[in-house]
Amino acid sequence: MRFCSSCGQPVAKMIPKGDERERFVCLGCATIHYVNPKIVVGALCVHEDRILLCRRAIEPRVGFWTLPAGFMELGETAEEGAVREAMEEANAKIAIDGLLAIYSIKRIDQVQIFYHARLLDPAVSPGVESQAVMLVGFDAIPWDELAFPSVEWALRRAIELRQQARAG
Amino acid sequence: MRFCSSCGQPVAKMIPKGDERERFVCLGCATIHYVNPKIVVGALCVHEDRILLCRRAIEPRVGFWTLPAGFMELGETAEEGAVREAMEEANAKIAIDGLLAIYSIKRIDQVQIFYHARLLDPAVSPGVESQAVMLVGFDAIPWDELAFPSVEWALRRAIELRQQARAG
Ligand SMILES: [Zn+2]
Ligand SMILES: [Zn+2]
């Protein structure tokens, strides 16, 4: 950030009065511009004991498999965002069943929220951000071809919860 | 948003190629400036069956009671943010026990994440953003003087979970 989005004058990093952190403060109009972590929302979508995975068509990690997920937008709930991403990436119509996990990823200043979801229709197909989509059994997850650590964590957590449910 | 924070030229709302939503796009350098929901992190902090509440010293809702909570900062996890807010608002040293609830509040584009926490020391005192702090029994919550709906939801959810734990 180099310029004020309100007035176009240069900003400088300084600690505002009453604050404890450096912020971008406008040298013209004194507006404080806060920068905050971003929210990613996604879903583990299941149909008859198989999970929906999408092979990424965009950077980063083109060609690797992911759960449908993406940045939460203004004007939606986290659940609505996860439903939207499943539709955008896999033309998948889903219903959210509950929270699966939350991961804070400090290195990239993201909070990623994953939900349990059901596929309402097994007919899925790649959206523009996907090269391919598949419904894969829990025992056939391509662990070595997953796009991001959080995708692996969410899948392992889902498997753990599934085993607990079967045991209990 | 009126000006580009990268180059200082004016921005205009338009739908970028491959996107489906209006974004702020710089007329000078073509940077797309995304605006995303913000994350609030807070904690229901318990000590010997009493809950920590803070009476707000700042707008909005000055004088009303809240759970310690605030905007998540860059460079921290959601849990670390909740720990920091308890320290800032109530000089409270806490340990996070787990997730209590997540609320998406579309009107203000916030996702609020509340944790269960334990007070590690019952000595609490108002920080600069609080007029007062108190440890209050579950049966003495000032329901008519709570600052925000989400504070009431989080408290009611905690009471519900507590009753379920006692029943089960
Ligand atoms: Zn300015
Ligand atoms: Zn620009």
mmCIF file of C-alpha atoms and ligand atoms in Angstrom:
data_model
loop_
_atom_site.group_PDB
_atom_site.id
_atom_site.type_symbol
_atom_site.label_atom_id
_atom_site.label_comp_id
_atom_site.label_asym_id
_atom_site.label_seq_id
_atom_site.Cartn_x
_atom_site.Cartn_y
_atom_site.Cartn_z
ATOM 1 C CA MET A 1 0.000 0.000 0.000
ATOM 2 C CA ARG A 2 1.512 3.317 -1.137
ATOM 3 C CA PHE A 3 -1.456 5.657 -1.634
ATOM 4 C CA CYS A 4 -4.673 6.485 0.249
ATOM 5 C CA SER A 5 -7.725 4.813 -1.301
ATOM 6 C CA SER A 6 -9.904 7.677 -0.009
ATOM 7 C CA CYS A 7 -7.966 10.740 -1.277
ATOM 8 C CA GLY A 8 -5.060 9.459 -3.435
ATOM 9 C CA GLN A 9 -2.298 11.073 -1.307
ATOM 10 C CA PRO A 10 0.716 9.023 -0.127
ATOM 11 C CA VAL A 11 0.450 6.876 3.001
ATOM 12 C CA ALA A 12 3.170 6.144 5.557
ATOM 13 C CA LYS A 13 3.537 3.410 8.167
ATOM 14 C CA MET A 14 3.146 4.766 11.689
ATOM 15 C CA ILE A 15 1.597 3.841 15.009
ATOM 16 C CA PRO A 16 -1.667 5.804 15.405
ATOM 17 C CA LYS A 17 -2.436 7.368 18.796
ATOM 18 C CA GLY A 18 -3.993 4.782 21.092
ATOM 19 C CA ASP A 19 -2.835 1.921 18.895
ATOM 20 C CA GLU A 20 0.062 -0.457 19.428
ATOM 21 C CA ARG A 21 0.809 -1.448 15.848
ATOM 22 C CA GLU A 22 2.082 0.207 12.730
ATOM 23 C CA ARG A 23 -0.711 1.017 10.278
ATOM 24 C CA PHE A 24 -0.837 2.688 6.900
ATOM 25 C CA VAL A 25 -1.904 6.275 7.674
ATOM 26 C CA CYS A 26 -2.702 8.859 4.978
ATOM 27 C CA LEU A 27 -0.401 11.887 5.057
ATOM 28 C CA GLY A 28 -3.188 13.929 3.440
ATOM 29 C CA CYS A 29 -6.508 13.059 5.139
ATOM 30 C CA ALA A 30 -5.176 11.032 8.130
ATOM 31 C CA THR A 31 -7.361 8.016 7.336
ATOM 32 C CA ILE A 32 -6.008 4.839 8.944
ATOM 33 C CA HIS A 33 -6.036 1.941 6.475
ATOM 34 C CA TYR A 34 -6.273 -1.367 8.326
ATOM 35 C CA VAL A 35 -5.139 -4.555 6.610
ATOM 36 C CA ASN A 36 -6.741 -7.749 7.893
ATOM 37 C CA PRO A 37 -6.543 -11.488 7.299
ATOM 38 C CA LYS A 38 -8.731 -12.944 4.576
ATOM 39 C CA ILE A 39 -11.257 -15.757 4.866
ATOM 40 C CA VAL A 40 -11.253 -18.823 2.628
ATOM 41 C CA VAL A 41 -14.367 -21.006 2.685
ATOM 42 C CA GLY A 42 -14.613 -24.545 1.379
ATOM 43 C CA ALA A 43 -16.470 -27.808 1.700
ATOM 44 C CA LEU A 44 -15.817 -31.515 1.941
ATOM 45 C CA CYS A 45 -18.702 -32.688 -0.239
ATOM 46 C CA VAL A 46 -19.695 -36.317 0.104
ATOM 47 C CA HIS A 47 -21.913 -38.538 -2.037
ATOM 48 C CA GLU A 48 -22.334 -42.232 -1.189
ATOM 49 C CA ASP A 49 -19.060 -42.320 0.746
ATOM 50 C CA ARG A 50 -17.076 -40.578 -1.950
ATOM 51 C CA ILE A 51 -15.510 -37.116 -1.768
ATOM 52 C CA LEU A 52 -15.561 -34.403 -4.397
ATOM 53 C CA LEU A 53 -12.078 -33.247 -5.453
ATOM 54 C CA CYS A 54 -11.172 -30.669 -8.105
ATOM 55 C CA ARG A 55 -7.935 -30.556 -10.117
ATOM 56 C CA ARG A 56 -6.772 -26.947 -10.245
ATOM 57 C CA ALA A 57 -6.633 -25.184 -13.614
ATOM 58 C CA ILE A 58 -5.154 -21.985 -12.140
ATOM 59 C CA GLU A 59 -2.043 -20.978 -10.220
ATOM 60 C CA PRO A 60 -0.894 -21.734 -7.639
ATOM 61 C CA ARG A 61 -0.575 -25.524 -7.822
ATOM 62 C CA VAL A 62 -2.041 -26.115 -11.286
ATOM 63 C CA GLY A 63 -2.810 -29.802 -11.807
ATOM 64 C CA PHE A 64 -3.045 -30.667 -8.121
ATOM 65 C CA TRP A 65 -6.207 -31.765 -6.331
ATOM 66 C CA THR A 66 -8.154 -29.595 -3.921
ATOM 67 C CA LEU A 67 -11.444 -29.359 -2.100
ATOM 68 C CA PRO A 68 -13.687 -26.704 -3.640
ATOM 69 C CA ALA A 69 -12.782 -23.515 -1.746
ATOM 70 C CA GLY A 70 -12.068 -19.855 -2.306
ATOM 71 C CA PHE A 71 -12.166 -16.355 -0.896
ATOM 72 C CA MET A 72 -15.351 -15.413 0.928
ATOM 73 C CA GLU A 73 -17.084 -12.469 -0.755
ATOM 74 C CA LEU A 74 -18.919 -9.479 0.686
ATOM 75 C CA GLY A 75 -22.643 -10.012 1.222
ATOM 76 C CA GLU A 76 -22.588 -13.735 1.932
ATOM 77 C CA THR A 77 -22.283 -15.999 4.950
ATOM 78 C CA ALA A 78 -19.334 -18.378 5.220
ATOM 79 C CA GLU A 79 -21.699 -21.279 4.439
ATOM 80 C CA GLU A 80 -23.106 -19.465 1.392
ATOM 81 C CA GLY A 81 -19.547 -18.864 0.224
ATOM 82 C CA ALA A 82 -18.730 -22.571 0.477
ATOM 83 C CA VAL A 83 -21.887 -23.441 -1.497
ATOM 84 C CA ARG A 84 -20.956 -20.867 -4.158
ATOM 85 C CA GLU A 85 -17.401 -22.185 -4.503
ATOM 86 C CA ALA A 86 -18.633 -25.777 -4.996
ATOM 87 C CA MET A 87 -20.885 -24.527 -7.785
ATOM 88 C CA GLU A 88 -18.144 -22.406 -9.400
ATOM 89 C CA GLU A 89 -15.411 -25.032 -9.290
ATOM 90 C CA ALA A 90 -17.365 -28.230 -9.864
ATOM 91 C CA ASN A 91 -20.908 -27.273 -10.895
ATOM 92 C CA ALA A 92 -21.814 -29.067 -7.688
ATOM 93 C CA LYS A 93 -25.072 -28.439 -5.874
ATOM 94 C CA ILE A 94 -24.443 -29.034 -2.175
ATOM 95 C CA ALA A 95 -26.075 -28.684 1.238
ATOM 96 C CA ILE A 96 -23.937 -27.722 4.240
ATOM 97 C CA ASP A 97 -24.166 -30.128 7.202
ATOM 98 C CA GLY A 98 -21.887 -28.397 9.716
ATOM 99 C CA LEU A 99 -18.401 -27.213 10.478
ATOM 100 C CA LEU A 100 -15.465 -29.529 9.716
ATOM 101 C CA ALA A 101 -12.454 -27.411 10.734
ATOM 102 C CA ILE A 102 -10.916 -23.945 10.903
ATOM 103 C CA TYR A 103 -7.257 -23.354 10.086
ATOM 104 C CA SER A 104 -5.365 -20.105 10.665
ATOM 105 C CA ILE A 105 -2.463 -19.892 8.235
ATOM 106 C CA LYS A 106 -0.262 -17.077 9.460
ATOM 107 C CA ARG A 107 2.259 -17.140 6.619
ATOM 108 C CA ILE A 108 -0.435 -16.058 4.152
ATOM 109 C CA ASP A 109 -2.753 -14.323 6.644
ATOM 110 C CA GLN A 110 -5.724 -16.527 5.903
ATOM 111 C CA VAL A 111 -8.380 -18.182 8.026
ATOM 112 C CA GLN A 112 -9.741 -21.198 6.171
ATOM 113 C CA ILE A 113 -13.157 -22.532 7.163
ATOM 114 C CA PHE A 114 -14.164 -25.981 5.889
ATOM 115 C CA TYR A 115 -17.665 -27.446 6.143
ATOM 116 C CA HIS A 116 -19.120 -30.926 5.905
ATOM 117 C CA ALA A 117 -21.509 -30.998 2.958
ATOM 118 C CA ARG A 118 -23.680 -33.398 0.987
ATOM 119 C CA LEU A 119 -23.802 -33.469 -2.789
ATOM 120 C CA LEU A 120 -27.448 -33.003 -3.734
ATOM 121 C CA ASP A 121 -26.753 -34.366 -7.220
ATOM 122 C CA PRO A 122 -23.788 -36.593 -8.206
ATOM 123 C CA ALA A 123 -23.603 -34.950 -11.631
ATOM 124 C CA VAL A 124 -20.544 -32.714 -11.269
ATOM 125 C CA SER A 125 -18.290 -31.197 -13.924
ATOM 126 C CA PRO A 126 -15.277 -28.866 -14.050
ATOM 127 C CA GLY A 127 -15.859 -25.128 -13.701
ATOM 128 C CA VAL A 128 -13.449 -22.678 -15.360
ATOM 129 C CA GLU A 129 -10.984 -22.925 -12.468
ATOM 130 C CA SER A 130 -10.826 -26.742 -12.620
ATOM 131 C CA GLN A 131 -9.181 -29.088 -15.129
ATOM 132 C CA ALA A 132 -11.155 -32.037 -13.822
ATOM 133 C CA VAL A 133 -13.389 -33.109 -10.957
ATOM 134 C CA MET A 134 -13.815 -36.538 -9.408
ATOM 135 C CA LEU A 135 -15.722 -38.402 -6.733
ATOM 136 C CA VAL A 136 -13.132 -40.463 -4.919
ATOM 137 C CA GLY A 137 -13.418 -43.048 -2.141
ATOM 138 C CA PHE A 138 -11.891 -42.257 1.253
ATOM 139 C CA ASP A 139 -9.353 -45.040 0.550
ATOM 140 C CA ALA A 140 -8.303 -43.640 -2.824
ATOM 141 C CA ILE A 141 -7.415 -40.036 -1.999
ATOM 142 C CA PRO A 142 -4.373 -38.925 -4.070
ATOM 143 C CA TRP A 143 -2.364 -37.831 -1.005
ATOM 144 C CA ASP A 144 0.766 -37.048 -3.036
ATOM 145 C CA GLU A 145 -1.112 -34.834 -5.466
ATOM 146 C CA LEU A 146 -3.005 -32.546 -3.098
ATOM 147 C CA ALA A 147 -2.695 -28.818 -3.741
ATOM 148 C CA PHE A 148 -2.306 -27.429 -0.201
ATOM 149 C CA PRO A 149 -1.500 -28.623 3.340
ATOM 150 C CA SER A 150 -4.926 -27.466 4.575
ATOM 151 C CA VAL A 151 -6.625 -29.755 2.037
ATOM 152 C CA GLU A 152 -4.705 -32.677 3.515
ATOM 153 C CA TRP A 153 -5.522 -31.586 7.095
ATOM 154 C CA ALA A 154 -9.232 -31.275 6.310
ATOM 155 C CA LEU A 155 -9.323 -34.692 4.622
ATOM 156 C CA ARG A 156 -7.423 -36.360 7.497
ATOM 157 C CA ARG A 157 -9.738 -34.689 10.020
ATOM 158 C CA ALA A 158 -12.799 -35.935 8.119
ATOM 159 C CA ILE A 159 -11.402 -39.472 8.072
ATOM 160 C CA GLU A 160 -10.710 -39.265 11.815
ATOM 161 C CA LEU A 161 -14.263 -38.078 12.557
ATOM 162 C CA ARG A 162 -15.662 -40.817 10.308
ATOM 163 C CA GLN A 163 -13.677 -43.490 12.165
ATOM 164 C CA GLN A 164 -14.812 -42.081 15.527
ATOM 165 C CA ALA A 165 -18.429 -42.128 14.368
ATOM 166 C CA ARG A 166 -18.090 -45.766 13.280
ATOM 167 C CA ALA A 167 -16.348 -46.772 16.510
ATOM 168 C CA GLY A 168 -18.771 -44.891 18.747
ATOM 169 C CA MET B 1 -12.591 3.335 -2.347
ATOM 170 C CA ARG B 2 -11.799 6.094 -4.846
ATOM 171 C CA PHE B 3 -8.063 5.787 -5.556
ATOM 172 C CA CYS B 4 -5.590 2.967 -6.245
ATOM 173 C CA SER B 5 -3.484 2.131 -3.198
ATOM 174 C CA SER B 6 -0.663 0.956 -5.514
ATOM 175 C CA CYS B 7 -0.335 3.959 -7.863
ATOM 176 C CA GLY B 8 -2.695 6.700 -6.589
ATOM 177 C CA GLN B 9 -4.755 6.927 -9.802
ATOM 178 C CA PRO B 10 -8.593 6.813 -9.686
ATOM 179 C CA VAL B 11 -10.393 3.458 -9.535
ATOM 180 C CA ALA B 12 -13.727 2.535 -11.105
ATOM 181 C CA LYS B 13 -16.164 -0.273 -10.395
ATOM 182 C CA MET B 14 -16.232 -2.804 -13.194
ATOM 183 C CA ILE B 15 -16.451 -6.553 -13.752
ATOM 184 C CA PRO B 16 -12.930 -7.840 -14.557
ATOM 185 C CA LYS B 17 -12.539 -10.392 -17.356
ATOM 186 C CA GLY B 18 -13.264 -13.885 -16.019
ATOM 187 C CA ASP B 19 -14.976 -12.503 -12.919
ATOM 188 C CA GLU B 20 -18.684 -12.292 -12.188
ATOM 189 C CA ARG B 21 -18.703 -9.404 -9.738
ATOM 190 C CA GLU B 22 -17.985 -5.702 -9.786
ATOM 191 C CA ARG B 23 -14.564 -4.883 -8.339
ATOM 192 C CA PHE B 24 -12.623 -1.699 -7.852
ATOM 193 C CA VAL B 25 -10.185 -1.641 -10.797
ATOM 194 C CA CYS B 26 -7.434 0.969 -11.212
ATOM 195 C CA LEU B 27 -7.808 3.101 -14.363
ATOM 196 C CA GLY B 28 -4.029 3.668 -14.287
ATOM 197 C CA CYS B 29 -2.285 0.373 -13.513
ATOM 198 C CA ALA B 30 -5.281 -2.029 -13.864
ATOM 199 C CA THR B 31 -4.779 -3.520 -10.383
ATOM 200 C CA ILE B 32 -7.959 -5.191 -9.101
ATOM 201 C CA HIS B 33 -8.635 -4.200 -5.482
ATOM 202 C CA TYR B 34 -10.652 -6.901 -3.738
ATOM 203 C CA VAL B 35 -12.674 -6.050 -0.645
ATOM 204 C CA ASN B 36 -13.334 -8.956 1.719
ATOM 205 C CA PRO B 37 -15.192 -9.667 4.955
ATOM 206 C CA LYS B 38 -13.329 -9.068 8.210
ATOM 207 C CA ILE B 39 -12.771 -11.524 11.038
ATOM 208 C CA VAL B 40 -13.655 -10.784 14.668
ATOM 209 C CA VAL B 41 -12.219 -13.142 17.288
ATOM 210 C CA GLY B 42 -13.410 -13.416 20.874
ATOM 211 C CA ALA B 43 -13.636 -15.718 23.855
ATOM 212 C CA LEU B 44 -16.071 -16.852 26.489
ATOM 213 C CA CYS B 45 -13.672 -16.928 29.433
ATOM 214 C CA VAL B 46 -14.767 -18.945 32.448
ATOM 215 C CA HIS B 47 -13.454 -19.100 35.985
ATOM 216 C CA GLU B 48 -15.219 -21.222 38.626
ATOM 217 C CA ASP B 49 -18.485 -21.188 36.698
ATOM 218 C CA ARG B 50 -18.435 -17.459 36.140
ATOM 219 C CA ILE B 51 -18.036 -15.647 32.804
ATOM 220 C CA LEU B 52 -15.853 -12.645 32.043
ATOM 221 C CA LEU B 53 -17.804 -9.678 30.642
ATOM 222 C CA CYS B 54 -16.472 -6.227 29.708
ATOM 223 C CA ARG B 55 -18.460 -2.978 29.711
ATOM 224 C CA ARG B 56 -17.553 -1.075 26.565
ATOM 225 C CA ALA B 57 -15.799 2.281 26.881
ATOM 226 C CA ILE B 58 -15.830 2.925 23.113
ATOM 227 C CA GLU B 59 -18.428 3.321 20.385
ATOM 228 C CA PRO B 60 -20.506 1.579 19.274
ATOM 229 C CA ARG B 61 -22.615 0.574 22.293
ATOM 230 C CA VAL B 62 -20.686 2.386 25.028
ATOM 231 C CA GLY B 63 -21.747 1.178 28.474
ATOM 232 C CA PHE B 64 -23.090 -2.174 27.288
ATOM 233 C CA TRP B 65 -21.580 -5.549 28.177
ATOM 234 C CA THR B 66 -19.635 -7.698 25.755
ATOM 235 C CA LEU B 67 -17.367 -10.706 25.594
ATOM 236 C CA PRO B 68 -13.762 -9.699 24.953
ATOM 237 C CA ALA B 69 -13.462 -9.661 21.149
ATOM 238 C CA GLY B 70 -12.044 -7.601 18.322
ATOM 239 C CA PHE B 71 -10.634 -7.592 14.817
ATOM 240 C CA MET B 72 -8.108 -10.296 14.055
ATOM 241 C CA GLU B 73 -4.720 -8.823 13.105
ATOM 242 C CA LEU B 74 -2.162 -9.875 10.521
ATOM 243 C CA GLY B 75 0.446 -12.329 11.766
ATOM 244 C CA GLU B 76 -1.662 -14.153 14.355
ATOM 245 C CA THR B 77 -3.932 -17.186 14.468
ATOM 246 C CA ALA B 78 -7.609 -16.733 15.346
ATOM 247 C CA GLU B 79 -6.900 -18.271 18.771
ATOM 248 C CA GLU B 80 -3.954 -15.935 19.355
ATOM 249 C CA GLY B 81 -6.191 -13.011 18.441
ATOM 250 C CA ALA B 82 -8.790 -14.064 21.014
ATOM 251 C CA VAL B 83 -6.066 -14.377 23.674
ATOM 252 C CA ARG B 84 -4.755 -10.912 22.750
ATOM 253 C CA GLU B 85 -8.209 -9.314 22.931
ATOM 254 C CA ALA B 86 -8.863 -10.749 26.411
ATOM 255 C CA MET B 87 -5.570 -9.221 27.547
ATOM 256 C CA GLU B 88 -6.264 -5.856 25.896
ATOM 257 C CA GLU B 89 -9.841 -5.460 27.111
ATOM 258 C CA ALA B 90 -9.682 -7.074 30.540
ATOM 259 C CA ASN B 91 -6.014 -7.693 31.389
ATOM 260 C CA ALA B 92 -7.123 -11.307 31.394
ATOM 261 C CA LYS B 93 -4.708 -14.162 30.908
ATOM 262 C CA ILE B 94 -6.590 -17.010 29.241
ATOM 263 C CA ALA B 95 -6.115 -20.424 27.658
ATOM 264 C CA ILE B 96 -8.253 -21.426 24.664
ATOM 265 C CA ASP B 97 -10.155 -24.719 25.096
ATOM 266 C CA GLY B 98 -11.887 -24.989 21.734
ATOM 267 C CA LEU B 99 -14.351 -23.461 19.327
ATOM 268 C CA LEU B 100 -17.663 -22.182 20.693
ATOM 269 C CA ALA B 101 -19.367 -20.756 17.598
ATOM 270 C CA ILE B 102 -18.928 -18.954 14.276
ATOM 271 C CA TYR B 103 -21.362 -16.278 13.156
ATOM 272 C CA SER B 104 -21.463 -14.688 9.705
ATOM 273 C CA ILE B 105 -22.992 -11.234 9.950
ATOM 274 C CA LYS B 106 -23.741 -10.166 6.412
ATOM 275 C CA ARG B 107 -24.976 -6.654 7.187
ATOM 276 C CA ILE B 108 -21.528 -5.661 8.432
ATOM 277 C CA ASP B 109 -19.498 -8.219 6.415
ATOM 278 C CA GLN B 110 -17.969 -9.857 9.468
ATOM 279 C CA VAL B 111 -17.269 -13.436 10.443
ATOM 280 C CA GLN B 112 -17.106 -13.658 14.236
ATOM 281 C CA ILE B 113 -15.285 -16.617 15.789
ATOM 282 C CA PHE B 114 -15.832 -17.279 19.514
ATOM 283 C CA TYR B 115 -13.776 -19.727 21.581
ATOM 284 C CA HIS B 116 -14.270 -21.460 24.915
ATOM 285 C CA ALA B 117 -11.486 -20.317 27.234
ATOM 286 C CA ARG B 118 -10.334 -20.627 30.838
ATOM 287 C CA LEU B 119 -9.152 -17.706 32.906
ATOM 288 C CA LEU B 120 -5.682 -18.622 34.126
ATOM 289 C CA ASP B 121 -5.891 -15.943 36.822
ATOM 290 C CA PRO B 122 -9.128 -14.461 38.237
ATOM 291 C CA ALA B 123 -7.441 -11.061 38.687
ATOM 292 C CA VAL B 124 -8.940 -9.071 35.804
ATOM 293 C CA SER B 125 -9.204 -5.313 35.317
ATOM 294 C CA PRO B 126 -10.468 -2.924 32.631
ATOM 295 C CA GLY B 127 -8.225 -2.204 29.649
ATOM 296 C CA VAL B 128 -8.472 1.140 27.835
ATOM 297 C CA GLU B 129 -11.456 -0.009 25.770
ATOM 298 C CA SER B 130 -13.441 -1.124 28.838
ATOM 299 C CA GLN B 131 -15.227 0.897 31.550
ATOM 300 C CA ALA B 132 -15.473 -2.129 33.798
ATOM 301 C CA VAL B 133 -15.047 -5.883 33.811
ATOM 302 C CA MET B 134 -16.845 -8.523 35.862
ATOM 303 C CA LEU B 135 -17.035 -12.222 36.500
ATOM 304 C CA VAL B 136 -20.726 -13.077 36.415
ATOM 305 C CA GLY B 137 -22.605 -16.309 37.108
ATOM 306 C CA PHE B 138 -24.459 -17.993 34.233
ATOM 307 C CA ASP B 139 -27.707 -17.124 36.078
ATOM 308 C CA ALA B 140 -26.872 -13.417 36.415
ATOM 309 C CA ILE B 141 -26.025 -12.422 32.834
ATOM 310 C CA PRO B 142 -27.325 -8.878 32.132
ATOM 311 C CA TRP B 143 -29.322 -9.956 29.052
ATOM 312 C CA ASP B 144 -30.881 -6.510 28.553
ATOM 313 C CA GLU B 145 -27.534 -4.755 28.637
ATOM 314 C CA LEU B 146 -25.538 -6.812 26.134
ATOM 315 C CA ALA B 147 -23.732 -4.863 23.417
ATOM 316 C CA PHE B 148 -24.409 -7.006 20.338
ATOM 317 C CA PRO B 149 -26.692 -9.837 19.184
ATOM 318 C CA SER B 150 -23.710 -12.119 18.630
ATOM 319 C CA VAL B 151 -22.713 -11.733 22.295
ATOM 320 C CA GLU B 152 -26.175 -12.966 23.282
ATOM 321 C CA TRP B 153 -26.005 -15.844 20.763
ATOM 322 C CA ALA B 154 -22.603 -16.954 22.036
ATOM 323 C CA LEU B 155 -23.748 -16.833 25.667
ATOM 324 C CA ARG B 156 -26.965 -18.757 24.911
ATOM 325 C CA ARG B 157 -24.991 -21.331 22.939
ATOM 326 C CA ALA B 158 -22.563 -21.772 25.854
ATOM 327 C CA ILE B 159 -25.458 -22.254 28.279
ATOM 328 C CA GLU B 160 -27.022 -24.813 25.930
ATOM 329 C CA LEU B 161 -23.761 -26.776 25.647
ATOM 330 C CA ARG B 162 -23.319 -26.621 29.441
ATOM 331 C CA GLN B 163 -26.804 -28.036 29.997
ATOM 332 C CA GLN B 164 -26.169 -30.786 27.442
ATOM 333 C CA ALA B 165 -22.895 -31.672 29.189
ATOM 334 C CA ARG B 166 -24.675 -31.870 32.546
ATOM 335 C CA ALA B 167 -27.553 -33.914 31.136
ATOM 336 C CA GLY B 168 -25.256 -36.316 29.218
HETATM 337 ZN ZN ZN C 1 -6.171 10.179 2.387
HETATM 338 ZN ZN ZN C 2 -3.160 1.775 -9.857
#
